[in-house]
Short mmCIF file of C-alpha atoms in Angstrom, two decimals:
data_model
loop_
_atom_site.label_atom_id
_atom_site.label_comp_id
_atom_site.label_asym_id
_atom_site.label_seq_id
_atom_site.Cartn_x
_atom_site.Cartn_y
_atom_site.Cartn_z
CA MET A 1 6.27 -11.23 0.77
CA ALA A 2 8.17 -8.60 -1.61
CA VAL A 3 6.69 -5.87 0.72
CA LEU A 4 9.69 -2.87 0.24
CA VAL A 5 7.75 -0.78 2.34
CA VAL A 6 4.43 -1.55 4.32
CA LEU A 7 2.37 1.50 5.41
CA LEU A 8 3.09 1.97 9.43
CA SER A 9 2.78 6.06 10.13
CA PHE A 10 2.03 8.65 7.81
CA LEU A 11 3.31 12.14 7.67
CA VAL A 12 0.52 14.71 5.83
CA ALA A 13 2.35 18.20 3.98
CA GLY A 14 0.67 20.20 1.62
CA VAL A 15 1.49 20.79 -2.04
CA LEU A 16 0.40 22.51 -4.63
CA GLY A 17 0.10 21.90 -7.99
CA ASP A 18 2.07 18.02 -7.84
CA GLU A 19 0.40 14.80 -9.95
CA PHE A 20 -0.91 11.78 -9.26
CA SER A 21 -0.70 8.61 -12.28
CA ILE A 22 -0.66 5.81 -13.93
CA LEU A 23 2.33 4.19 -15.01
CA ARG A 24 0.79 0.96 -15.73
CA SER A 25 -2.38 -0.70 -14.62
CA PRO A 26 -4.56 -4.75 -15.58
CA GLY A 27 -7.60 -4.95 -17.12
CA SER A 28 -8.92 -5.41 -13.17
CA VAL A 29 -8.48 -2.50 -12.44
CA VAL A 30 -10.06 0.54 -14.44
CA PHE A 31 -9.39 4.51 -13.46
CA ARG A 32 -11.01 6.88 -15.34
CA ASP A 33 -9.49 9.61 -17.83
CA GLY A 34 -10.08 12.70 -15.76
CA ASN A 35 -9.02 16.04 -13.75
CA TRP A 36 -10.86 14.62 -10.39
CA PRO A 37 -8.12 16.49 -8.08
CA ILE A 38 -7.77 13.34 -4.60
CA PRO A 39 -6.73 13.99 -1.13
CA GLY A 40 -2.58 13.38 -1.17
CA GLU A 41 -3.53 11.27 2.46
CA ARG A 42 -6.22 9.30 0.80
CA ILE A 43 -3.38 7.75 -1.88
CA PRO A 44 -3.27 4.22 0.48
CA ASP A 45 -6.74 3.90 -0.07
CA VAL A 46 -6.79 3.86 -3.48
CA ALA A 47 -4.08 1.52 -3.05
CA ALA A 48 -6.40 0.03 -0.47
CA LEU A 49 -9.07 -0.44 -2.92
CA SER A 50 -7.59 -1.66 -5.87
CA MET A 51 -5.69 -4.84 -4.83
CA GLY A 52 -9.54 -5.60 -3.07
CA PHE A 53 -8.86 -4.57 0.59
CA SER A 54 -11.52 -2.66 2.12
CA VAL A 55 -11.13 0.70 3.89
CA LYS A 56 -11.91 3.10 6.90
CA GLU A 57 -13.19 5.65 4.83
CA ASP A 58 -15.97 5.20 2.03
CA LEU A 59 -13.70 6.41 -1.14
CA SER A 60 -15.69 9.10 -3.39
CA TRP A 61 -13.28 9.31 -5.83
CA PRO A 62 -14.73 9.78 -8.81
CA GLY A 63 -10.86 8.68 -10.70
CA LEU A 64 -11.07 4.83 -9.80
CA ALA A 65 -14.50 3.00 -10.69
CA VAL A 66 -15.22 -0.51 -10.27
CA GLY A 67 -13.08 -3.87 -11.20
CA ASN A 68 -13.65 -7.64 -11.64
CA LEU A 69 -13.62 -8.56 -7.82
CA PHE A 70 -11.94 -11.59 -8.26
CA HIS A 71 -9.20 -10.82 -10.37
CA ARG A 72 -7.59 -8.36 -8.35
CA PRO A 73 -3.73 -6.76 -9.74
CA ARG A 74 -0.60 -8.68 -6.66
CA ALA A 75 1.04 -5.91 -6.25
CA THR A 76 1.24 -1.60 -6.72
CA VAL A 77 4.11 0.52 -7.03
CA MET A 78 4.28 3.94 -6.20
CA VAL A 79 7.01 5.90 -7.48
CA THR A 80 7.09 9.89 -6.04
CA VAL A 81 9.66 12.10 -6.93
CA LYS A 82 9.98 15.25 -5.54
CA GLY A 83 11.41 18.20 -7.64
CA VAL A 84 8.75 18.98 -10.24
CA ASP A 85 5.38 19.93 -10.49
CA LYS A 86 5.50 16.83 -13.65
CA LEU A 87 7.12 15.15 -15.78
CA ALA A 88 7.15 14.90 -19.81
CA LEU A 89 5.34 11.18 -19.38
CA PRO A 90 4.21 9.86 -22.99
CA PRO A 91 0.96 11.19 -23.72
CA GLY A 92 -2.26 8.40 -24.16
CA SER A 93 0.17 5.91 -22.11
CA VAL A 94 -0.29 7.31 -18.28
CA ILE A 95 -3.59 8.45 -17.56
CA SER A 96 -2.73 11.41 -14.19
CA TYR A 97 -5.03 13.22 -11.58
CA PRO A 98 -4.44 16.63 -9.86
CA LEU A 99 -2.11 16.17 -6.51
CA GLU A 100 -4.32 17.95 -3.95
CA ASN A 101 -2.20 17.31 -0.45
CA ARG A 102 0.39 14.29 0.28
CA VAL A 103 1.25 11.73 3.09
CA TYR A 104 4.61 10.48 3.41
CA MET A 105 5.08 6.54 4.21
CA VAL A 106 7.37 4.97 5.98
CA GLY A 107 8.13 1.71 7.02
CA LYS A 108 10.70 -1.25 6.62
CA ALA A 109 11.59 -3.64 4.11
CA ASN A 110 12.02 -7.41 2.88
CA SER A 111 15.27 -8.97 4.00
CA VAL A 112 15.96 -9.30 0.64
CA PHE A 113 16.15 -6.32 -0.22
CA GLU A 114 19.11 -5.96 2.70
CA ASP A 115 21.75 -6.13 -0.16
CA LEU A 116 20.68 -2.83 -2.06
CA SER A 117 23.07 -0.37 -1.55
CA VAL A 118 21.79 1.93 0.77
CA THR A 119 24.69 5.41 1.78
CA LEU A 120 25.88 6.97 0.06
CA ARG A 121 29.90 5.49 -0.14
CA GLN A 122 28.26 1.78 -1.55
CA LEU A 123 25.48 4.11 -3.99
CA ARG A 124 28.82 5.37 -5.63
CA ASN A 125 31.30 2.34 -4.69
CA ARG A 126 28.38 0.31 -6.65
CA LEU A 127 27.55 3.38 -9.54
CA PHE A 128 31.58 2.43 -10.57
CA GLN A 129 31.06 -1.45 -10.91
CA GLU A 130 30.92 -2.73 -14.47
CA ASN A 131 26.62 -3.69 -15.11
CA SER A 132 25.61 -0.21 -13.51
CA VAL A 133 23.62 2.10 -15.12
CA LEU A 134 26.59 4.24 -16.11
CA SER A 135 27.38 2.70 -18.97
CA SER A 136 23.86 3.09 -20.70
CA LEU A 137 22.23 5.62 -19.70
CA PRO A 138 23.38 9.05 -22.05
CA LEU A 139 24.38 11.54 -19.39
CA ASN A 140 24.41 14.81 -21.23
CA SER A 141 25.44 17.62 -18.99
CA LEU A 142 25.27 15.69 -16.28
CA SER A 143 29.00 14.72 -14.44
CA ARG A 144 30.49 11.96 -13.46
CA ASN A 145 32.18 13.88 -10.97
CA ASN A 146 29.65 15.79 -9.59
CA GLU A 147 28.41 14.65 -6.44
CA VAL A 148 24.18 15.65 -7.41
CA ASP A 149 25.04 14.22 -10.32
CA LEU A 150 25.94 11.31 -8.35
CA LEU A 151 23.01 11.23 -6.41
CA PHE A 152 20.42 11.57 -8.35
CA LEU A 153 22.08 8.65 -10.74
CA SER A 154 22.59 6.37 -7.99
CA GLU A 155 18.80 7.39 -8.33
CA LEU A 156 18.36 5.39 -10.97
CA GLN A 157 20.78 2.25 -9.75
CA VAL A 158 18.68 1.51 -7.03
CA LEU A 159 15.34 1.23 -8.83
CA HIS A 160 17.65 -1.06 -11.53
CA ASP A 161 19.16 -2.67 -9.02
CA ILE A 162 15.30 -3.65 -7.53
CA SER A 163 14.10 -5.05 -10.19
CA SER A 164 16.59 -7.18 -11.34
CA LEU A 165 17.18 -8.23 -7.61
CA LEU A 166 13.86 -9.59 -8.40
CA SER A 167 14.11 -10.53 -11.36
CA ARG A 168 17.03 -12.85 -9.81
CA HIS A 169 13.45 -14.01 -6.54
CA LYS A 170 11.11 -14.42 -9.04
CA HIS A 171 9.53 -16.68 -6.43
CA LEU A 172 8.69 -13.16 -4.34
CA ALA A 173 6.31 -12.14 -7.04
CA LYS A 174 4.26 -15.16 -7.26
CA ASP A 175 3.34 -15.93 -4.20
CA HIS A 176 0.16 -14.70 -2.53
CA SER A 177 0.73 -12.43 -0.74
CA PRO A 178 0.27 -8.88 -2.24
CA ASP A 179 3.07 -6.44 -2.32
CA LEU A 180 3.94 -3.48 -2.11
CA TYR A 181 6.36 -0.56 -3.23
CA SER A 182 6.84 2.45 -2.53
CA LEU A 183 9.95 4.90 -3.65
CA GLU A 184 10.83 8.63 -2.87
CA LEU A 185 13.36 10.08 -4.95
CA ALA A 186 14.50 13.40 -4.52
CA GLY A 187 17.74 13.71 -6.69
CA LEU A 188 15.73 15.03 -8.82
CA ASP A 189 15.06 18.75 -6.42
CA GLU A 190 18.73 18.71 -5.48
CA ILE A 191 19.67 19.56 -9.44
CA GLY A 192 17.48 21.96 -9.61
CA LYS A 193 18.37 22.89 -6.47
CA ARG A 194 21.97 23.34 -7.79
CA TYR A 195 22.09 24.57 -11.35
CA GLY A 196 18.36 25.95 -11.37
CA GLU A 197 15.57 24.02 -13.22
CA ASP A 198 16.03 26.69 -16.00
CA SER A 199 19.85 24.79 -16.99
CA GLU A 200 20.53 21.95 -19.24
CA GLN A 201 21.45 20.06 -16.46
CA PHE A 202 18.11 19.58 -15.48
CA ARG A 203 16.31 18.88 -18.55
CA ASP A 204 18.55 16.37 -19.89
CA ALA A 205 17.90 14.34 -15.99
CA SER A 206 14.47 14.86 -16.05
CA LYS A 207 14.42 12.72 -19.61
CA ILE A 208 16.85 10.51 -18.12
CA LEU A 209 14.54 9.90 -15.37
CA VAL A 210 11.41 9.92 -17.68
CA ASP A 211 12.86 7.64 -19.72
CA ALA A 212 13.94 5.43 -16.45
CA LEU A 213 10.44 5.16 -15.14
CA GLN A 214 9.32 4.43 -17.62
CA LYS A 215 11.93 1.10 -18.21
CA PHE A 216 10.31 0.07 -13.99
CA ALA A 217 7.74 0.59 -14.41
CA ASP A 218 7.69 -1.89 -17.71
CA ASP A 219 9.78 -4.22 -15.45
CA MET A 220 7.59 -4.28 -12.60
CA TYR A 221 5.19 -4.73 -14.93
CA ASN A 222 6.27 -7.91 -16.49
CA LEU A 223 7.46 -9.24 -13.82
CA TYR A 224 4.31 -9.66 -11.77
CA SER A 225 2.67 -11.33 -15.57
CA GLY A 226 1.42 -7.25 -15.93
CA ASN A 227 -1.60 -7.94 -12.58
CA ALA A 228 0.60 -4.69 -10.56
CA VAL A 229 0.03 -0.88 -10.35
CA VAL A 230 2.45 1.32 -11.18
CA GLU A 231 2.10 4.84 -9.73
CA LEU A 232 3.50 8.44 -9.77
CA VAL A 233 3.42 11.44 -7.44
CA THR A 234 5.18 14.09 -8.76
CA VAL A 235 5.57 16.72 -5.46
CA ARG A 236 7.91 20.15 -5.75
CA SER A 237 8.13 20.77 -2.63
CA PHE A 238 6.09 20.40 1.39
CA ASP A 239 4.59 22.75 3.28
CA THR A 240 6.26 21.87 6.45
CA SER A 241 4.26 24.33 8.77
CA LEU A 242 1.46 21.61 8.05
CA ALA A 243 2.92 18.18 9.54
CA ARG A 244 1.91 17.02 11.85
CA LYS A 245 3.78 16.82 15.14
CA THR A 246 4.05 14.48 17.33
CA ARG A 247 4.99 13.58 21.10
CA THR A 248 7.11 11.21 22.61
CA ILE A 249 5.80 8.98 25.01
CA LEU A 250 7.75 9.50 28.26
CA GLU A 251 6.39 12.55 29.00
CA ALA A 252 5.30 12.67 32.18
CA LYS A 253 2.56 15.41 32.34
CA GLN A 254 -0.14 13.99 29.97
CA ALA A 255 -2.83 15.88 28.76
CA LYS A 256 -6.33 15.43 30.20
CA ASP A 257 -8.95 14.78 28.58
CA PRO A 258 -11.83 16.63 28.16
CA SER A 259 -14.64 14.11 27.72
CA SER A 260 -13.90 12.36 31.03
CA THR A 261 -15.67 15.08 33.06
CA TYR A 262 -18.78 14.01 31.41
CA ASN A 263 -18.05 10.04 31.79
CA LEU A 264 -18.80 9.34 28.53
CA ALA A 265 -17.61 6.03 26.99
CA TYR A 266 -14.93 6.03 23.99
CA LYS A 267 -15.40 5.96 19.81
CA TYR A 268 -16.07 2.65 18.54
CA ASN A 269 -14.56 1.52 15.57
CA PHE A 270 -15.98 0.60 12.45
CA GLU A 271 -15.76 -3.38 13.38
CA TYR A 272 -18.31 -2.49 16.28
CA PRO A 273 -21.45 -3.38 14.27
CA VAL A 274 -19.91 -6.26 12.25
CA VAL A 275 -18.76 -7.73 16.20
CA PHE A 276 -22.30 -7.12 18.14
CA ASN A 277 -24.19 -8.63 15.79
CA MET A 278 -22.49 -12.14 15.09
CA ILE A 279 -22.52 -12.38 18.31
CA LEU A 280 -25.98 -10.92 19.51
CA TRP A 281 -27.16 -13.76 17.26
CA ILE A 282 -24.67 -16.02 17.93
CA MET A 283 -25.95 -15.69 21.59
CA ILE A 284 -29.85 -16.27 20.24
CA ALA A 285 -29.40 -19.53 18.40
CA LEU A 286 -27.84 -21.05 20.84
CA ALA A 287 -30.49 -20.14 23.79
CA LEU A 288 -33.13 -21.24 21.04
CA ALA A 289 -31.08 -24.17 21.19
CA VAL A 290 -30.49 -25.12 24.64
CA ILE A 291 -34.43 -24.42 24.62
CA ILE A 292 -35.63 -26.76 21.99
CA THR A 293 -34.03 -28.86 23.05
CA SER A 294 -35.11 -28.36 27.21
CA TYR A 295 -38.53 -28.98 25.90
CA ASN A 296 -38.09 -32.19 24.18
CA ILE A 297 -36.41 -33.62 26.60
CA TRP A 298 -39.39 -32.60 29.19
CA ASN A 299 -41.97 -33.69 27.56
CA MET A 300 -40.22 -37.19 26.33
CA ASP A 301 -42.35 -40.53 27.64
CA PRO A 302 -39.42 -41.86 28.46
CA GLY A 303 -41.01 -45.52 27.84
CA TYR A 304 -41.61 -44.91 23.96
CA ASP A 305 -39.50 -41.78 22.80
CA SER A 306 -36.01 -43.44 24.90
CA ILE A 307 -34.07 -45.22 22.29
CA ILE A 308 -33.56 -47.79 25.20
CA TYR A 309 -36.37 -48.45 25.74
CA ARG A 310 -36.62 -49.12 21.77
CA MET A 311 -33.07 -51.67 21.61
CA THR A 312 -34.38 -53.68 24.36
CA ASN A 313 -38.38 -53.93 23.54
CA GLN A 314 -37.21 -55.64 20.45
CA LYS A 315 -34.68 -57.67 22.28
CA ILE A 316 -37.00 -59.04 24.21
CA ARG A 317 -39.19 -59.38 21.91
CA MET A 318 -36.96 -61.29 19.43
CA ASP A 319 -36.05 -63.46 22.36
#
């Protein structure tokens, strides 16, 4: 299973004026075109529902329609771009929705992706190899000698390497396990901070990023034979004041649950009624089976109803 990032935990951060876009989707997944805002914390639910999985809470967002239940996509690719409200995507081919807030997803990568460059030194060395994206990208006002520009270009190199790696390991895209890819690109945000959003470097970087995202979406879509959903989230900034605070499990003092004073029962999850009904009706069926069997055995005539009598009686007559 070629899962680049597995959903393990979530960090909610408030954002304003950002977008959630669908770059590619198969015919079995229907996204309606409309200006319906979507809460950022429900984006994982959109990905789960589009792939045919159930979610804990019903999603009332009208942007996702009911598609073909028997033909679900094999992969979902979500790319998050930080530092911009929206990108100048080609009109007509992309469906975009306002994003109210965002969920940050962390996890671990599949072992097949361990060869990807991750450190700054590895990324820099990868850029100056013969088959890097520097030989094909129009840098224009961007410089190969600037660390901020190289950081932005290295993220584009990672996109290229992911699709290239999957093309060499096509069995990962053809297995029966659904795949999820979640990537976050912060290079454009660093260019905006360094040169300003009105600068030529920022405009060139935005155009290069749009072209790279379109190519990456096409590559991933084609690797899965048109059976993948490619999503884009654009986030200008995060409000860290809305971030969820965590506590260490090694704290000596634990906060006392006020509900324990009243000896209240714990809350049941959404699977409780299903499990309860299964156990209940199986017990009732077994109890009825035991009662009916016991009643028949109790009222059985050993002389006529017993198969032993029938076999021996037939043998005696034959003798």
